[in-house]
Amino acid sequence: GAGVSQSPSNKVTEKGKDVELRCDPISGHTALYWYRQRLGQGLEFLIYFQGNSAPDKSGLPSDRFSAERTGESVSTLTIQRTQQEDSAVYLCASSLVRNGYTFGSGTRLTVV
Amino acid sequence: AQRVTQPEKLLSVFKGAPVELKCNYSYSGSPELFWYVQYSRQRLQLLLRHISRESIKGFTADLNKGETSFHLKKPFAQEEDSAMYYCALSGPGATNKLIFGTGTLLAVQP
């Protein structure tokens, strides 16, 4: 595609439910990143994919968070048993060459 | 630890005034520094990177290793410069992971 696509753009969920956030990177971009942005804060790194493997998961805040990537394309970030502190904008970015990030428009997650 | 500090949450200037958005970093090594910008209702996008030594939309930023700073400057602000600006750094290695600051909202008044 022409850009990085994220869905849904907005998600409201009840505390305790599981959610899945999707990212479609730019075709051919081998690197994919997930970040989280809480209100009034900077972007927190969550996880990095190179191809289908995730050599850096150091930012995942707990074992309730997981992510996968298939076919060097789509990635899914799953949050199990959501908590109110999970409310944030989740941003995905992809990259072909070093340091050339292209961001998606994000998914705004609200846990009520 | 790697860290990026943007001390100002909000910077308000009048059109035509000079702008300096501050960014300081903490990194033991030679980082690569970037400025990203997010205009209202738009995606976060790369503005400039220090290795390119370029000027984009009139903005420049010089890496000062002695002061560990990478301040973003523009001599004459325009209303369309109003946006959220994020400073970020990337260390060596294969991950290309960016560490972001908390951002500064630039408001250019007419």
XYZ file of N, CA and C in Angstrom:
666
model
N 0.818 -1.196 0.000
C 0.000 0.000 0.000
C 0.858 1.254 0.000
N 0.180 2.380 -0.081
C 0.893 3.640 -0.167
C 1.464 4.056 1.162
N 0.885 3.597 2.244
C 1.357 3.999 3.554
C 1.122 2.882 4.544
N 1.411 3.158 5.805
C 1.171 2.204 6.879
C -0.279 2.359 7.326
N -0.993 1.244 7.331
C -2.401 1.273 7.673
C -2.633 0.554 8.995
N -3.376 1.205 9.880
C -3.700 0.597 11.169
C -5.203 0.513 11.344
N -5.638 -0.589 11.958
C -7.060 -0.732 12.235
C -7.268 -1.468 13.556
N -8.359 -1.163 14.269
C -9.268 -0.058 13.977
C -8.614 1.279 14.329
N -9.216 2.359 13.915
C -8.673 3.664 14.272
C -9.023 4.007 15.716
N -10.173 3.520 16.159
C -10.595 3.717 17.544
C -11.169 2.414 18.074
N -10.879 2.132 19.352
C -11.425 0.937 19.968
C -11.744 1.239 21.425
N -13.015 1.000 21.786
C -13.417 1.119 23.185
C -13.736 -0.288 23.656
N -13.148 -0.681 24.756
C -13.342 -2.031 25.256
C -13.536 -2.007 26.761
N -14.171 -3.045 27.246
C -14.378 -3.144 28.689
C -13.157 -3.762 29.352
N -12.889 -3.298 30.527
C -11.786 -3.844 31.325
C -11.924 -5.365 31.413
N -10.809 -6.048 31.168
C -10.806 -7.505 31.246
C -10.948 -8.205 29.916
N -11.393 -7.458 28.891
C -11.544 -8.059 27.560
C -10.191 -8.063 26.846
N -10.095 -8.931 25.832
C -8.908 -8.962 24.973
C -9.149 -8.087 23.747
N -8.065 -7.461 23.253
C -8.174 -6.677 22.016
C -7.038 -7.032 21.069
N -7.320 -6.874 19.786
C -6.311 -7.077 18.750
C -6.205 -5.827 17.907
N -4.992 -5.362 17.742
C -4.734 -4.180 16.923
C -3.907 -4.625 15.723
N -4.257 -4.083 14.564
C -3.630 -4.569 13.336
C -2.815 -3.471 12.669
N -1.719 -3.904 12.051
C -0.860 -2.971 11.313
C -0.490 -3.588 9.971
N -0.765 -2.845 8.889
C -0.330 -3.235 7.548
C 0.811 -2.300 7.142
N 2.023 -2.803 7.099
C 3.151 -1.921 6.781
C 3.225 -1.640 5.282
N 4.119 -0.777 4.925
C 4.387 -0.520 3.509
C 4.998 -1.787 2.905
N 4.493 -2.146 1.734
C 4.962 -3.361 1.068
C 6.480 -3.321 0.875
N 7.135 -4.412 1.305
C 8.577 -4.475 1.145
C 9.376 -3.988 2.341
N 8.714 -3.311 3.269
C 9.423 -2.858 4.472
C 9.627 -4.048 5.400
N 10.879 -4.368 5.643
C 11.178 -5.556 6.448
C 11.091 -5.280 7.950
N 11.299 -4.054 8.334
C 11.272 -3.717 9.767
C 9.923 -3.125 10.140
N 9.421 -3.529 11.299
C 8.128 -3.047 11.784
C 8.234 -2.806 13.276
N 7.669 -1.709 13.742
C 7.781 -1.294 15.144
C 6.395 -0.966 15.695
N 6.205 -1.295 16.953
C 5.017 -0.858 17.695
C 5.465 0.076 18.817
N 4.730 1.174 18.942
C 4.957 2.130 20.019
C 3.622 2.406 20.700
N 3.695 2.883 21.925
C 2.511 3.289 22.668
C 2.697 4.734 23.122
N 1.623 5.492 23.024
C 1.666 6.881 23.483
C 0.513 7.131 24.429
N 0.824 7.244 25.700
C -0.189 7.603 26.677
C -0.377 9.108 26.672
N -1.524 9.530 27.158
C -1.869 10.948 27.139
C -0.798 11.779 27.835
N -0.280 12.771 27.134
C 0.693 13.685 27.721
C 2.104 13.129 27.829
N 2.318 11.955 27.255
C 3.639 11.349 27.344
C 4.224 11.118 25.959
N 5.513 10.783 25.942
C 6.167 10.502 24.674
C 5.829 9.114 24.174
N 6.470 8.751 23.068
C 6.240 7.437 22.487
C 7.112 6.404 23.207
N 6.477 5.339 23.665
C 7.204 4.241 24.320
C 7.356 3.102 23.323
N 8.580 2.641 23.150
C 8.837 1.500 22.286
C 8.245 0.240 22.923
N 7.589 -0.565 22.089
C 7.043 -1.834 22.573
C 7.819 -3.024 22.020
N 7.871 -3.120 20.664
C 8.457 -4.303 20.050
C 8.905 -3.983 18.638
N 9.938 -4.714 18.193
C 10.498 -4.537 16.858
C 10.501 -5.884 16.143
N 10.047 -5.883 14.902
C 10.114 -7.059 14.046
C 11.088 -6.802 12.898
N 11.910 -7.811 12.628
C 12.712 -7.828 11.412
C 12.232 -9.059 10.655
N 11.554 -8.839 9.550
C 10.884 -9.968 8.922
C 9.798 -10.477 9.850
N 9.766 -11.765 10.063
C 8.758 -12.353 10.941
C 9.240 -12.581 12.360
N 10.504 -12.306 12.613
C 11.018 -12.543 13.961
C 11.088 -11.231 14.738
N 11.058 -11.355 16.060
C 11.044 -10.185 16.942
C 12.293 -10.195 17.817
N 13.391 -9.627 17.298
C 14.625 -9.655 18.078
C 14.628 -8.730 19.283
N 13.689 -7.810 19.367
C 13.634 -6.892 20.495
C 12.190 -6.740 20.943
N 11.886 -7.375 22.081
C 10.553 -7.264 22.675
C 10.642 -6.527 24.007
N 11.733 -5.823 24.209
C 12.035 -5.304 25.537
C 11.013 -4.294 26.055
N 10.227 -3.703 25.170
C 9.287 -2.697 25.610
C 7.914 -3.210 25.986
N 7.638 -4.461 25.750
C 6.310 -4.988 26.109
C 6.158 -4.892 27.624
N 5.110 -4.189 28.107
C 5.032 -3.886 29.539
C 4.694 -5.067 30.434
N 4.027 -6.077 29.904
C 3.688 -7.244 30.722
C 3.398 -8.418 29.818
N 3.204 -9.581 30.430
C 2.915 -10.761 29.608
C 1.496 -10.744 29.045
N 0.728 -9.705 29.377
C -0.592 -9.574 28.744
C -0.459 -9.073 27.304
N 0.712 -8.535 27.002
C 0.955 -7.981 25.663
C 1.743 -8.990 24.823
N 1.294 -9.190 23.591
C 2.021 -10.035 22.664
C 1.820 -9.486 21.260
N 2.714 -9.875 20.366
C 2.588 -9.429 18.982
C 3.152 -10.495 18.075
N 2.612 -10.535 16.886
C 3.142 -11.427 15.881
C 3.092 -10.750 14.525
N 3.891 -11.320 13.633
C 3.928 -10.798 12.270
C 4.028 -11.992 11.335
N 3.219 -11.962 10.298
C 3.190 -13.075 9.363
C 3.526 -12.592 7.957
N 4.265 -13.416 7.248
C 4.546 -13.140 5.845
C 5.285 -11.848 5.599
N 6.078 -11.421 6.586
C 6.794 -10.143 6.484
C 5.837 -9.030 6.107
N 4.593 -9.166 6.567
C 3.608 -8.154 6.232
C 2.858 -7.747 7.490
N 1.621 -8.167 7.568
C 0.722 -7.729 8.634
C 1.246 -8.125 10.011
N 1.063 -7.211 10.948
C 1.378 -7.497 12.342
C 0.147 -7.260 13.195
N 0.010 -8.072 14.235
C -1.088 -7.928 15.185
C -0.522 -7.788 16.588
N -0.964 -6.752 17.276
C -0.621 -6.556 18.688
C -1.842 -6.963 19.499
N -1.666 -7.908 20.406
C -2.773 -8.404 21.221
C -2.554 -8.022 22.676
N -3.591 -7.469 23.256
C -3.565 -7.160 24.689
C -4.645 -7.993 25.355
N -4.231 -8.848 26.274
C -5.194 -9.699 26.977
C -5.595 -9.046 28.294
N -6.815 -9.336 28.698
C -7.322 -8.870 30.001
C -6.991 -7.383 30.190
N -7.503 -6.560 29.278
C -7.138 -5.145 29.278
C -7.411 -4.480 30.623
N -6.552 -3.523 30.940
C -6.665 -2.703 32.131
C -6.786 -1.248 31.710
N -7.256 -0.422 32.628
C -7.455 0.986 32.284
C -6.132 1.657 31.909
N -5.038 1.221 32.511
C -3.751 1.845 32.192
C -3.256 1.482 30.792
N -3.968 0.564 30.123
C -3.604 0.236 28.734
C -4.154 1.278 27.757
N -5.027 2.151 28.233
C -5.597 3.178 27.362
C -4.486 4.069 26.820
N -4.414 4.166 25.503
C -3.344 4.914 24.854
C -3.586 4.887 23.354
N -2.742 5.625 22.642
C -2.691 5.490 21.183
C -1.552 4.533 20.868
N -1.859 3.501 20.095
C -0.854 2.520 19.702
C -0.455 2.801 18.263
N 0.831 3.086 18.084
C 1.350 3.474 16.775
C 2.216 2.363 16.201
N 2.082 2.168 14.916
C 2.900 1.210 14.188
C 3.731 1.999 13.175
N 4.955 1.553 12.953
C 5.816 2.170 11.934
C 6.548 1.072 11.197
N 6.844 1.327 9.938
C 7.655 0.375 9.187
C 8.831 1.095 8.552
N 9.829 0.319 8.188
C 11.072 0.900 7.699
C 11.750 -0.061 6.740
N 12.325 0.512 5.673
C 13.105 -0.312 4.757
C 14.597 -0.104 5.011
N 15.005 1.126 4.924
C 16.409 1.422 5.195
C 16.545 1.911 6.621
N 17.740 1.896 7.119
C 17.968 2.273 8.515
C 17.458 3.684 8.767
N 16.668 3.805 9.785
C 16.182 5.069 10.306
C 15.106 5.757 9.487
N 14.589 5.146 8.488
C 13.527 5.779 7.715
C 12.149 5.271 8.103
N 11.664 5.697 9.270
C 10.352 5.254 9.762
C 9.225 5.928 8.990
N 8.179 5.138 8.676
C 6.904 5.687 8.225
C 5.852 5.219 9.215
N 5.164 6.153 9.817
C 4.180 5.833 10.847
C 2.793 5.662 10.266
N 1.990 4.821 10.938
C 0.569 4.762 10.678
C -0.142 5.846 11.477
N -1.436 5.907 11.318
C -2.214 6.948 12.007
C -2.614 6.538 13.420
N -2.323 5.291 13.779
C -2.536 4.879 15.150
C -3.906 4.298 15.432
N -3.990 3.551 16.528
C -5.255 3.064 17.074
C -5.403 3.656 18.466
N -6.506 4.378 18.666
C -6.776 4.943 19.994
C -7.581 3.927 20.776
N -6.961 3.371 21.820
C -7.605 2.368 22.652
C -8.077 3.000 23.953
N -9.354 2.795 24.251
C -9.918 3.273 25.509
C -10.490 2.083 26.253
N -9.997 1.874 27.458
C -10.484 0.778 28.292
C -11.376 1.372 29.378
N -12.631 0.941 29.387
C -13.597 1.515 30.347
C -14.010 0.496 31.412
N 21.771 5.082 30.623
C 20.562 4.753 29.861
C 20.315 5.809 28.793
N 19.739 5.365 27.706
C 19.407 6.310 26.643
C 18.176 7.110 27.043
N 18.248 8.400 26.834
C 17.125 9.251 27.199
C 17.119 10.488 26.319
N 15.917 10.968 26.013
C 15.754 12.211 25.275
C 14.877 13.128 26.112
N 15.333 14.345 26.323
C 14.602 15.304 27.143
C 14.208 16.516 26.326
N 12.931 16.803 26.319
C 12.419 18.037 25.717
C 11.783 18.814 26.866
N 12.446 19.850 27.340
C 12.022 20.491 28.590
C 10.737 21.307 28.482
N 10.376 21.716 27.264
C 9.195 22.557 27.102
C 8.039 21.737 26.564
N 6.898 21.773 27.288
C 5.699 21.112 26.755
C 5.044 21.998 25.704
N 5.144 23.307 25.895
C 4.488 24.257 24.999
C 5.430 25.428 24.733
N 5.516 25.797 23.463
C 6.268 26.982 23.078
C 5.367 27.826 22.197
N 5.071 29.033 22.655
C 4.195 29.920 21.910
C 4.995 31.123 21.421
N 4.946 31.362 20.104
C 5.660 32.499 19.516
C 4.732 33.196 18.537
N 5.119 34.419 18.176
C 4.373 35.138 17.158
C 4.979 34.858 15.786
N 4.135 34.950 14.789
C 4.568 34.773 13.394
C 5.734 35.712 13.112
N 6.772 35.157 12.478
C 7.940 35.956 12.136
C 9.023 35.945 13.194
N 8.708 35.440 14.372
C 9.704 35.384 15.443
C 10.579 34.143 15.266
N 11.798 34.190 15.832
C 12.640 32.982 15.768
C 12.115 31.904 16.711
N 12.404 30.667 16.329
C 11.951 29.517 17.119
C 13.147 28.642 17.459
N 13.192 28.173 18.705
C 14.172 27.169 19.091
C 13.479 26.146 19.990
N 13.376 24.934 19.510
C 12.801 23.846 20.297
C 13.964 23.047 20.863
N 13.999 22.931 22.179
C 15.164 22.323 22.830
C 15.045 20.799 22.926
N 16.196 20.170 22.742
C 16.296 18.717 22.884
C 17.665 18.390 23.447
N 17.677 17.675 24.548
C 18.926 17.168 25.112
C 18.840 15.651 25.202
N 19.960 15.019 25.075
C 19.949 13.565 25.089
C 21.005 13.015 26.024
N 20.806 11.776 26.404
C 21.763 11.050 27.226
C 22.054 9.743 26.517
N 23.321 9.582 26.139
C 23.687 8.375 25.398
C 25.190 8.220 25.434
N 25.657 7.064 25.774
C 27.098 6.814 25.823
C 27.548 6.222 24.510
N 27.884 7.097 23.596
C 28.275 6.627 22.279
C 27.971 7.700 21.261
N 27.807 7.303 20.036
C 27.492 8.251 18.970
C 26.081 7.983 18.450
N 25.125 8.713 18.957
C 23.744 8.456 18.529
C 23.440 9.126 17.202
N 22.344 8.722 16.624
C 21.799 9.450 15.491
C 20.543 10.156 16.015
N 20.409 11.421 15.674
C 19.308 12.226 16.200
C 18.353 12.635 15.097
N 17.087 12.735 15.483
C 16.026 13.043 14.530
C 15.033 14.027 15.158
N 14.348 14.741 14.292
C 13.150 15.485 14.680
C 11.978 14.958 13.855
N 10.894 14.607 14.579
C 9.652 14.210 13.949
C 8.606 15.278 14.260
N 7.633 15.417 13.365
C 6.597 16.427 13.529
C 5.229 15.793 13.286
N 4.266 16.258 14.058
C 2.878 15.812 13.863
C 1.985 17.025 13.781
N 1.499 17.327 12.570
C 0.543 18.407 12.373
C -0.833 17.916 12.786
N -1.722 18.872 13.039
C -3.058 18.535 13.503
C -3.736 17.559 12.548
N -4.223 16.455 13.113
C -4.977 15.438 12.362
C -4.133 14.735 11.296
N -2.818 14.791 11.452
C -1.949 14.083 10.514
C -1.061 13.104 11.261
N -0.409 12.253 10.503
C 0.474 11.257 11.092
C 1.809 11.865 11.513
N 2.450 11.190 12.407
C 3.804 11.551 12.789
C 4.718 11.328 11.576
N 5.545 12.316 11.278
C 6.410 12.179 10.100
C 7.786 12.741 10.385
N 8.751 12.204 9.669
C 10.127 12.647 9.845
C 10.298 14.062 9.309
N 10.905 14.933 10.122
C 11.201 16.290 9.678
C 12.644 16.356 9.186
N 13.580 15.999 10.050
C 14.960 15.973 9.598
C 15.803 15.087 10.504
N 16.985 14.721 9.989
C 17.918 13.887 10.743
C 19.289 14.544 10.704
N 20.057 14.359 11.759
C 21.290 15.135 11.857
C 22.312 14.714 10.820
N 22.293 13.444 10.411
C 23.323 13.004 9.479
C 23.122 13.619 8.091
N 21.924 14.094 7.817
C 21.670 14.661 6.500
C 22.102 16.112 6.415
N 22.217 16.749 7.574
C 22.609 18.166 7.619
C 21.762 18.996 6.644
N 20.478 18.750 6.650
C 19.605 19.418 5.685
C 18.735 20.448 6.396
N 18.099 21.278 5.580
C 17.124 22.230 6.092
C 15.788 21.878 5.458
N 14.817 21.594 6.302
C 13.486 21.225 5.822
C 12.492 22.259 6.324
N 11.730 22.832 5.398
C 10.722 23.850 5.737
C 11.360 24.972 6.548
N 12.616 25.246 6.303
C 13.305 26.330 6.988
C 13.879 25.950 8.340
N 13.647 24.717 8.780
C 14.158 24.252 10.059
C 15.551 23.640 9.894
N 16.394 23.872 10.869
C 17.698 23.225 10.939
C 17.922 22.735 12.360
N 18.821 21.790 12.497
C 19.193 21.304 13.825
C 20.642 20.853 13.759
N 21.413 21.287 14.717
C 22.828 20.911 14.773
C 23.079 20.060 16.000
N 23.778 18.960 15.777
C 24.127 18.089 16.889
C 25.331 18.669 17.616
N 25.174 18.929 18.899
C 26.257 19.444 19.731
C 26.617 18.364 20.741
N 27.674 17.627 20.442
C 28.026 16.503 21.294
C 28.535 16.961 22.655
N 29.164 18.133 22.692
C 29.664 18.635 23.963
C 28.539 18.938 24.942
N 27.460 19.518 24.405
C 26.309 19.847 25.249
C 25.235 18.766 25.191
N 25.491 17.722 24.432
C 24.505 16.638 24.191
C 23.143 17.237 23.861
N 23.139 18.107 22.858
C 21.896 18.758 22.466
C 21.683 18.645 20.960
N 20.427 18.783 20.584
C 20.041 18.739 19.168
C 18.826 19.650 19.023
N 19.037 20.923 19.247
C 17.930 21.888 19.244
C 17.469 22.160 17.822
N 16.163 22.332 17.658
C 15.561 22.618 16.357
C 15.318 24.117 16.245
N 15.760 24.689 15.138
C 15.682 26.150 15.006
C 15.061 26.562 13.681
N 14.388 27.701 13.732
C 13.891 28.326 12.509
C 13.931 29.825 12.732
N 14.490 30.584 11.797
C 14.650 32.023 12.038
C 13.342 32.809 12.055
N 12.366 32.387 11.249
C 11.107 33.139 11.171
C 9.943 32.143 11.167
N 9.232 32.057 12.256
C 8.139 31.099 12.371
C 6.946 31.488 11.505
N 6.282 30.470 10.966
C 5.057 30.642 10.192
C 3.912 29.950 10.920
N 2.679 30.422 10.675
C 1.535 29.812 11.347
C 1.424 28.321 11.038
N 1.798 27.940 9.815
C 1.692 26.527 9.441
C 2.741 25.644 10.123
N 3.643 26.256 10.874
C 4.607 25.469 11.653
C 4.005 24.946 12.953
N 2.818 25.431 13.292
C 2.169 24.983 14.523
C 1.949 23.476 14.461
N 2.489 22.759 15.438
C 2.447 21.295 15.432
C 3.117 20.785 16.696
N 3.079 19.468 16.844
C 3.795 18.800 17.924
C 5.119 18.310 17.361
N 6.214 18.612 18.060
C 7.542 18.237 17.591
C 8.187 17.274 18.587
N 8.709 16.178 18.051
C 9.350 15.165 18.881
C 10.805 14.994 18.460
N 11.667 15.007 19.423
C 13.077 14.691 19.208
C 13.275 13.193 19.500
N 14.134 12.539 18.736
C 14.342 11.100 18.926
C 15.789 10.744 18.651
N 16.250 9.685 19.307
C 17.593 9.213 19.036
C 17.591 7.721 18.756
N 18.563 7.319 17.971
C 18.761 5.916 17.643
C 20.212 5.568 17.879
N 20.443 4.502 18.617
C 21.802 4.060 18.861
C 22.264 3.087 17.793
N 23.481 2.625 17.912
C 23.997 1.667 16.934
C 23.335 0.310 17.101
N 23.559 -0.548 16.169
C 22.960 -1.869 16.262
C 21.901 -2.065 15.207
N 21.421 -3.283 15.144
C 20.541 -3.643 14.047
C 19.087 -3.256 14.255
N 18.684 -2.950 15.500
C 17.251 -2.779 15.710
C 16.707 -1.472 15.178
N 17.533 -0.454 15.093
C 17.036 0.831 14.609
C 15.935 1.391 15.494
N 15.936 0.994 16.746
C 14.896 1.459 17.667
C 15.094 2.934 17.980
N 14.010 3.691 17.926
C 14.063 5.108 18.256
C 13.563 5.335 19.675
N 14.272 6.193 20.404
C 13.851 6.648 21.725
C 13.361 8.066 21.558
N 12.110 8.329 21.962
C 11.494 9.628 21.736
C 11.452 10.456 23.007
N 11.499 11.758 22.828
C 11.188 12.683 23.905
C 9.682 12.819 24.056
N 9.263 13.619 25.035
C 7.835 13.767 25.326
C 7.149 14.773 24.419
N 7.932 15.468 23.606
C 7.342 16.360 22.624
C 7.150 17.780 23.119
N 7.176 18.713 22.177
C 6.897 20.129 22.443
C 5.847 20.600 21.462
N 4.801 21.196 21.980
C 3.763 21.769 21.125
C 4.163 23.196 20.767
N 4.374 23.424 19.497
C 4.693 24.769 19.009
C 3.414 25.437 18.523
N 3.115 26.574 19.087
C 1.946 27.354 18.679
C 2.433 28.684 18.135
N 2.195 28.924 16.851
C 2.604 30.175 16.228
C 1.381 31.058 16.104
N 1.422 32.177 16.803
C 0.289 33.105 16.833
C 0.388 34.104 15.673
N -0.754 34.477 15.109
C -0.735 35.433 13.972
C -0.299 36.839 14.396
